[in-house]
CSV table of C-alpha atoms in Angstrom, one decimal:
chain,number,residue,atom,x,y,z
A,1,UNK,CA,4.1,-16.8,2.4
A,2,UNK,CA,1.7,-14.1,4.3
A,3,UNK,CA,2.2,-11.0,2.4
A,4,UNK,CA,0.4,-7.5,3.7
A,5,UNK,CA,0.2,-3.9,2.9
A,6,UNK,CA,-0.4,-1.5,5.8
A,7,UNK,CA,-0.6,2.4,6.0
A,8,UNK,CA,-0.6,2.9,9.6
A,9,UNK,CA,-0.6,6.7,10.0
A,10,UNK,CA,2.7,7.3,11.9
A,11,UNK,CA,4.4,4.1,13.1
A,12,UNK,CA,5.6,6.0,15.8
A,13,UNK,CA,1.4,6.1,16.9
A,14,UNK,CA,0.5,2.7,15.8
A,15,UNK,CA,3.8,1.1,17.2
A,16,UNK,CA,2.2,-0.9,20.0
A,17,UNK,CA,-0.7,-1.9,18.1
A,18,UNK,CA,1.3,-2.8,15.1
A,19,UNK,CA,3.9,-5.0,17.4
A,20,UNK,CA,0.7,-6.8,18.4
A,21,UNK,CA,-0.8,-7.3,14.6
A,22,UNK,CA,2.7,-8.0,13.4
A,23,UNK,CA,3.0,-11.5,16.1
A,24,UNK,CA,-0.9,-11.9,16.3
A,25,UNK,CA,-1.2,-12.0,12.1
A,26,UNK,CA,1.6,-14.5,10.9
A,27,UNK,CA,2.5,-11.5,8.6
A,28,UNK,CA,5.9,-12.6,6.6
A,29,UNK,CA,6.0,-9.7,4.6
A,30,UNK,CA,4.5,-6.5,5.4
A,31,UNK,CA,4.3,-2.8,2.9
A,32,UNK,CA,4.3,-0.1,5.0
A,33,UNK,CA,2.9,3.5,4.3
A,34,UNK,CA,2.8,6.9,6.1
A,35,UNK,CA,5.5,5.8,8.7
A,36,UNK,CA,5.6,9.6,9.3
A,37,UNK,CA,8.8,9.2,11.0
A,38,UNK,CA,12.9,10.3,10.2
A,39,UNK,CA,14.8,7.3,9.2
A,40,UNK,CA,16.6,7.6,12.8
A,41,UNK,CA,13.2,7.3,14.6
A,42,UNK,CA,12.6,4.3,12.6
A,43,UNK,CA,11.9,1.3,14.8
A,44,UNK,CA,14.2,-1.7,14.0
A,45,UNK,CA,15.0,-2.9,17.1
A,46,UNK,CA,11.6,-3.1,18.2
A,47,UNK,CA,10.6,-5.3,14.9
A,48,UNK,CA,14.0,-6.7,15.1
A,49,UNK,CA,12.9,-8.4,18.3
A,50,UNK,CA,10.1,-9.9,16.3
A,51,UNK,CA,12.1,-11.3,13.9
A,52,UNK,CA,11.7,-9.1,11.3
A,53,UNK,CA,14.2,-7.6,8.9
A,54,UNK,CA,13.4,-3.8,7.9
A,55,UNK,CA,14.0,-1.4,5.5
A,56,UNK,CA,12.9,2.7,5.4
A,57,UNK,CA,13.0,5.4,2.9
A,58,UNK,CA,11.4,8.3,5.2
A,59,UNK,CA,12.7,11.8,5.6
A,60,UNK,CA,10.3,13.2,8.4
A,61,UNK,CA,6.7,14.1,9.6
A,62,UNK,CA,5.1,13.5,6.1
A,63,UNK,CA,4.8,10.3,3.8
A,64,UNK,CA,7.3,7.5,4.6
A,65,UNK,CA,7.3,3.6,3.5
A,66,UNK,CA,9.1,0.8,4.9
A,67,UNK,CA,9.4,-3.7,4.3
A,68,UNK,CA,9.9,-5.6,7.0
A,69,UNK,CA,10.7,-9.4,6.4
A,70,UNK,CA,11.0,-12.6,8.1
A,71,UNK,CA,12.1,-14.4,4.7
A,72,UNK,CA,14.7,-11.9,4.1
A,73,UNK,CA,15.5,-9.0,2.3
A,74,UNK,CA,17.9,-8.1,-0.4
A,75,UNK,CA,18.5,-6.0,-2.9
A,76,UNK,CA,16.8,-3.0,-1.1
A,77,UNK,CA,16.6,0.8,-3.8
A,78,UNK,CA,14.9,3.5,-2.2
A,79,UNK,CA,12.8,5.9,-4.1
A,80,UNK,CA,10.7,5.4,-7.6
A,81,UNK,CA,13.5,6.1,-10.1
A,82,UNK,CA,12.6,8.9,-12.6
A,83,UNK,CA,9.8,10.3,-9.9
A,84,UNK,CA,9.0,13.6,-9.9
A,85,UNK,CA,9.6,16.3,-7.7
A,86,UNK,CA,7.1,17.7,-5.4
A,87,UNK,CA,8.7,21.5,-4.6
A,88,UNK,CA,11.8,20.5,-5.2
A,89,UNK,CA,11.7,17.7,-2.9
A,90,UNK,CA,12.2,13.8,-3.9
A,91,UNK,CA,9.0,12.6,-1.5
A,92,UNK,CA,10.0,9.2,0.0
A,93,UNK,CA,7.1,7.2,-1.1
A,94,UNK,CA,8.4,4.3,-2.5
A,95,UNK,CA,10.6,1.5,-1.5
A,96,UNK,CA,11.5,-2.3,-2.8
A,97,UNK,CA,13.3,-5.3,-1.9
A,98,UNK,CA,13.1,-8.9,-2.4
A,99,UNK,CA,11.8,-11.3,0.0
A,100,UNK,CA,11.6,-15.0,0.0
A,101,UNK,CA,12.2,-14.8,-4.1
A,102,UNK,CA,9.2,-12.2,-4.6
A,103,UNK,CA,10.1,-8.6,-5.7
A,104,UNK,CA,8.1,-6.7,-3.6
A,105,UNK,CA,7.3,-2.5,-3.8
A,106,UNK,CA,5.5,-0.7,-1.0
A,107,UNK,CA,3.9,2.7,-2.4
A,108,UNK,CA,2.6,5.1,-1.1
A,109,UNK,CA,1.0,7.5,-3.9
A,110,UNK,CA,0.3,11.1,-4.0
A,111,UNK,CA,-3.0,12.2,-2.5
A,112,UNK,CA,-3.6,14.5,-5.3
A,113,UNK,CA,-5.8,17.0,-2.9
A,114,UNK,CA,-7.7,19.0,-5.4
A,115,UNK,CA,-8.2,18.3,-9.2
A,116,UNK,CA,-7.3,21.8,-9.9
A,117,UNK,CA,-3.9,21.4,-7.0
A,118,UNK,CA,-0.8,21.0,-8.3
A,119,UNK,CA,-0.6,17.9,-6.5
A,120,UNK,CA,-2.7,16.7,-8.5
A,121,UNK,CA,-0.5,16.8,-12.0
A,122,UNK,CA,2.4,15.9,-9.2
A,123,UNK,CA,0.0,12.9,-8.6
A,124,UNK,CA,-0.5,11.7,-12.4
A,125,UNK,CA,3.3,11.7,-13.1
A,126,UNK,CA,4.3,9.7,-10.0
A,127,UNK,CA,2.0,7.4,-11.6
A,128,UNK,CA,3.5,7.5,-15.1
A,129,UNK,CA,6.8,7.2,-13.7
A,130,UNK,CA,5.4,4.1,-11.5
A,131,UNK,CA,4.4,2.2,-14.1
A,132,UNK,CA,7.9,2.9,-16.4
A,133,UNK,CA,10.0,1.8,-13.2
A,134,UNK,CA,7.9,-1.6,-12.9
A,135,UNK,CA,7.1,-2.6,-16.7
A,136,UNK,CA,10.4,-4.7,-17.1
A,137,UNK,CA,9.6,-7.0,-13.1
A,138,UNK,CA,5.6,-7.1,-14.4
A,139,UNK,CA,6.6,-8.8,-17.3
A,140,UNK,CA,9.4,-11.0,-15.6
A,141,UNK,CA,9.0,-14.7,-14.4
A,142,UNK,CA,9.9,-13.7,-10.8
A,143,UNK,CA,6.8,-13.3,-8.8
A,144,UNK,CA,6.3,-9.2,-8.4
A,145,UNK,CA,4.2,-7.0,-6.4
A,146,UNK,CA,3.5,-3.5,-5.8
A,147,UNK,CA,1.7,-2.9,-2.5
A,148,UNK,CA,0.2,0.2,-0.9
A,149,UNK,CA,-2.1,2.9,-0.5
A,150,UNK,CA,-2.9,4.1,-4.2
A,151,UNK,CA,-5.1,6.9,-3.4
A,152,UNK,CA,-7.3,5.5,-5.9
A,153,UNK,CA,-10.7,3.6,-5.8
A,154,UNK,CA,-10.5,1.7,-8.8
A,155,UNK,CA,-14.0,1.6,-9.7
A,156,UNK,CA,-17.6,3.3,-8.2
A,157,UNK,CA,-17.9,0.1,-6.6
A,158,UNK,CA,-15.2,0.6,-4.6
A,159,UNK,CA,-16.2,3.8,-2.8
A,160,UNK,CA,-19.5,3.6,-0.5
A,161,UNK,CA,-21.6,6.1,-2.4
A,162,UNK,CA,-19.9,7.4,-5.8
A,163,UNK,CA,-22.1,10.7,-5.4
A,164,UNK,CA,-20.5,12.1,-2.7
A,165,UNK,CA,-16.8,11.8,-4.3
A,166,UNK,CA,-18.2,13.3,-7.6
A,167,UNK,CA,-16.0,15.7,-9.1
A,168,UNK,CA,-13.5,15.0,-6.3
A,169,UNK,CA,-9.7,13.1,-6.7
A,170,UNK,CA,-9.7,9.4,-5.8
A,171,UNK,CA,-12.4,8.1,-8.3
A,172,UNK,CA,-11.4,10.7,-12.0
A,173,UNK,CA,-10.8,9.4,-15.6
A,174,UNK,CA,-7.3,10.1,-15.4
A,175,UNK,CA,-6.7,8.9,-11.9
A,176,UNK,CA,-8.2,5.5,-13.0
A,177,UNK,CA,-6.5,5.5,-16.4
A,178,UNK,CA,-3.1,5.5,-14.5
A,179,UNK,CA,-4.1,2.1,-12.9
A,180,UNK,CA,-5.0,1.0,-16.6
A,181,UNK,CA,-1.3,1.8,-17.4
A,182,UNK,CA,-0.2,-0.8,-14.1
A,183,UNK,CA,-2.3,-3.5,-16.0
A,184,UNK,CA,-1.2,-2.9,-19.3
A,185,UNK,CA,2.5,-3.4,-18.2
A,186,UNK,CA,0.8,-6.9,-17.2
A,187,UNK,CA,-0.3,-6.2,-13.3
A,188,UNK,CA,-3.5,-7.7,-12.0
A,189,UNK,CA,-5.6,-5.8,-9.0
A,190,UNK,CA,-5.8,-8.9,-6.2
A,191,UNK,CA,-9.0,-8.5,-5.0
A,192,UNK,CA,-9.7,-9.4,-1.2
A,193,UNK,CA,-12.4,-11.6,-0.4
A,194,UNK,CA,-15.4,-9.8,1.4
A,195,UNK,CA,-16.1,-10.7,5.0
A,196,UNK,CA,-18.4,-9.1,7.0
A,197,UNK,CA,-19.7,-6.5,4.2
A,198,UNK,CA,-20.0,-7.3,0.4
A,199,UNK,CA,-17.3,-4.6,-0.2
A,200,UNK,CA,-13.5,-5.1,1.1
A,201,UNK,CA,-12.8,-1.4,1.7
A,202,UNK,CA,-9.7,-0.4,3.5
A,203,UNK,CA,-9.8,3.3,4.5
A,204,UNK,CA,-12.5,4.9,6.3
A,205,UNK,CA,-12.4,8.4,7.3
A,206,UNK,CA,-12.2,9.4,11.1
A,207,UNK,CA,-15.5,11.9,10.9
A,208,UNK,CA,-18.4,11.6,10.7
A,209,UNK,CA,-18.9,7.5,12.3
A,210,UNK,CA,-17.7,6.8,8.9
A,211,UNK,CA,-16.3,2.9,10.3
A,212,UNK,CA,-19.1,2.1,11.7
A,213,UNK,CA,-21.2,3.3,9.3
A,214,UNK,CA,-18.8,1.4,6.7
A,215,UNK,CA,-18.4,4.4,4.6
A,216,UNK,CA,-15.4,3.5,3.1
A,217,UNK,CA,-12.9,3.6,0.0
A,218,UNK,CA,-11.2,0.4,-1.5
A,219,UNK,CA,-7.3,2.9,-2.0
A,220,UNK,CA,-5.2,-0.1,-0.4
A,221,UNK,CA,-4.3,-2.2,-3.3
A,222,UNK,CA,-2.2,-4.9,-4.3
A,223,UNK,CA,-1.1,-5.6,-8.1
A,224,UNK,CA,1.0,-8.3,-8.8
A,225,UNK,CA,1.8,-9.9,-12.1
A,226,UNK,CA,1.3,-13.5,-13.4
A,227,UNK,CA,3.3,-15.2,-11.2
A,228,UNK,CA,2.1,-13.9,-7.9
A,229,UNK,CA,-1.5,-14.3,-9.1
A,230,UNK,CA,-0.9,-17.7,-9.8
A,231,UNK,CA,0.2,-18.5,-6.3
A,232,UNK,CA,-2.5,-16.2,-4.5
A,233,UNK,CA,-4.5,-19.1,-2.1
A,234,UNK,CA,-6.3,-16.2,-0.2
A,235,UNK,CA,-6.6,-12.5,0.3
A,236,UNK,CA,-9.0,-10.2,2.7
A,237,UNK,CA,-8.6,-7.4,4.5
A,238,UNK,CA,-8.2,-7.5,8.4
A,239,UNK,CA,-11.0,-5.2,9.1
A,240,UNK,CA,-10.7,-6.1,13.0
A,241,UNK,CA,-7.3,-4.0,13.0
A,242,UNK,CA,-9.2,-1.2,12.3
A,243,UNK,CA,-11.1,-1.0,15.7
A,244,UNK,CA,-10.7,0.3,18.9
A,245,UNK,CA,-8.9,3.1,20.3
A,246,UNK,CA,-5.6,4.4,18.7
A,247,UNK,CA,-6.9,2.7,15.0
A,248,UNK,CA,-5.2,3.9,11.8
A,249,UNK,CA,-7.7,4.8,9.7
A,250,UNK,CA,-6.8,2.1,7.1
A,251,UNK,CA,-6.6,-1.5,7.9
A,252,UNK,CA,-4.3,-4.0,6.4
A,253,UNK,CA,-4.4,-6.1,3.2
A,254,UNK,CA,-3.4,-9.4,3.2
A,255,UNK,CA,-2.4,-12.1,0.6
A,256,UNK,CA,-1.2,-15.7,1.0
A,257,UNK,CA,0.3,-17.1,-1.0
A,258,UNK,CA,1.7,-20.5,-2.4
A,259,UNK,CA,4.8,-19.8,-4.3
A,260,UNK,CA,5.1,-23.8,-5.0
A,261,UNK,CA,2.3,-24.6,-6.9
């Protein structure tokens, strides 16, 4: 099975492009994130065509996840239950399903903005309930994943020059800590192979040449427990996708696996 995580940036943008990774890729099971799209703008007929199953939880302009499957997909809950609010609003950010016999999640964390922001707290308890919601299918002998953009860099070596992010969200204590609380409930960070540069980061800003300059951040993560690790044969990231014109400014993450050995 050919497992990805993708936060393409509005899928209403990317739709084209993504039809094209989606058939080039061999991509059974793909996270979305930032489909920045109503549920009714959603585009299952188009992936439909493709052969894919899919599933939404997105309310608008802002945030938005999705699965699509070839190997089907069941048991489909919206939301991260006992999430916080943002405003008084229930953010759709988070959606799972199993596919092919793997519980997957596709998440798509809070940015945090600011350390001093209120999003920032917002962000910290999104995490706390994350790792509540997922403790019991970490711990499980199903193969389980969470996929998505986790607004974090997990360590300095994830992020081109640490310096310039000092003091900034994306690379704190407690924004690290909370990916300490995903591995304690018994999650494992699977980290891609490098290709063309020694470090596998996913997101690069559009300012500032920051691609081809490779100034990037490593915030596209997947963390699966025992089981999946055990049947991970391969994982990179598909830095090609991000080139050329009308790019998301991440590119996609992907793991194959061998759920029979």
């Amino acid at each position: 099975m050919r497992i990805a995580t993708y936060n393409v940036n509005s899928i209403t943008a990317r739709l084209p492009r993504l039809l094209a990774w989606l058939e080039s890729s061999g991509t059974d099971v793909l996270c979305v994130q930032e489909t920045k799209c109503s549920a009714e703008q959603f585009p299952h007929d188009e992936l439909r065509e493709l052969g894919y199953e899919s599933a939404v939880n997105a309310t608008g302009r802002w945030n938005g996840v999705a699965l699509l499957s070839k190997v089907g997909l069941e048991d489909v809950v919206t939301g991260l239950p006992g999430g916080p609010d943002y405003e008084g609003v229930q953010e759709p950010r988070a959606i799972s399903a199993t596919c092919g016999g793997v519980r997957v999640w596709s998440v798509y964390v809070p940015n945090g903005r600011e350390v001093e922001h209120d999003h920032y707290g917002y962000k910290l308890g999104w995490f706390r309930a994350l790792a509540a919601a997922v403790a019991e299918d970490a711990a499980g002998p199903r193969p389980f994943a969470v996929l998505g953009d986790f607004n974090v860099a997990p360590t300095d070596e994830d992020v081109y020059d640490p310096a310039v992010f000092a003091g900034a969200t994306h690379v704190t204590p407690a924004e690290r800590a909370a990916l300490e609380e995903l591995r304690a409930a018994g999650l494992s960070d699977v980290f891609p192979r490098a290709l063309k540069y020694d470090r596998p980061y996913t997101f690069w800003d559009y300012r500032m040449l920051a691609f081809p300059k490779n100034r990037g951040m490593r915030i596209d993560l997947v963390y699966g427990n025992e089981p999946f690790t055990k049947a991970v044969t391969d994982a990179y990231v598909d830095r090609e996708e991000r080139k050329g014109k009308g790019a998301s400014d991440h590119a996609p993450v992907v793991v194959d696996l061998d759920l029979d050995r």
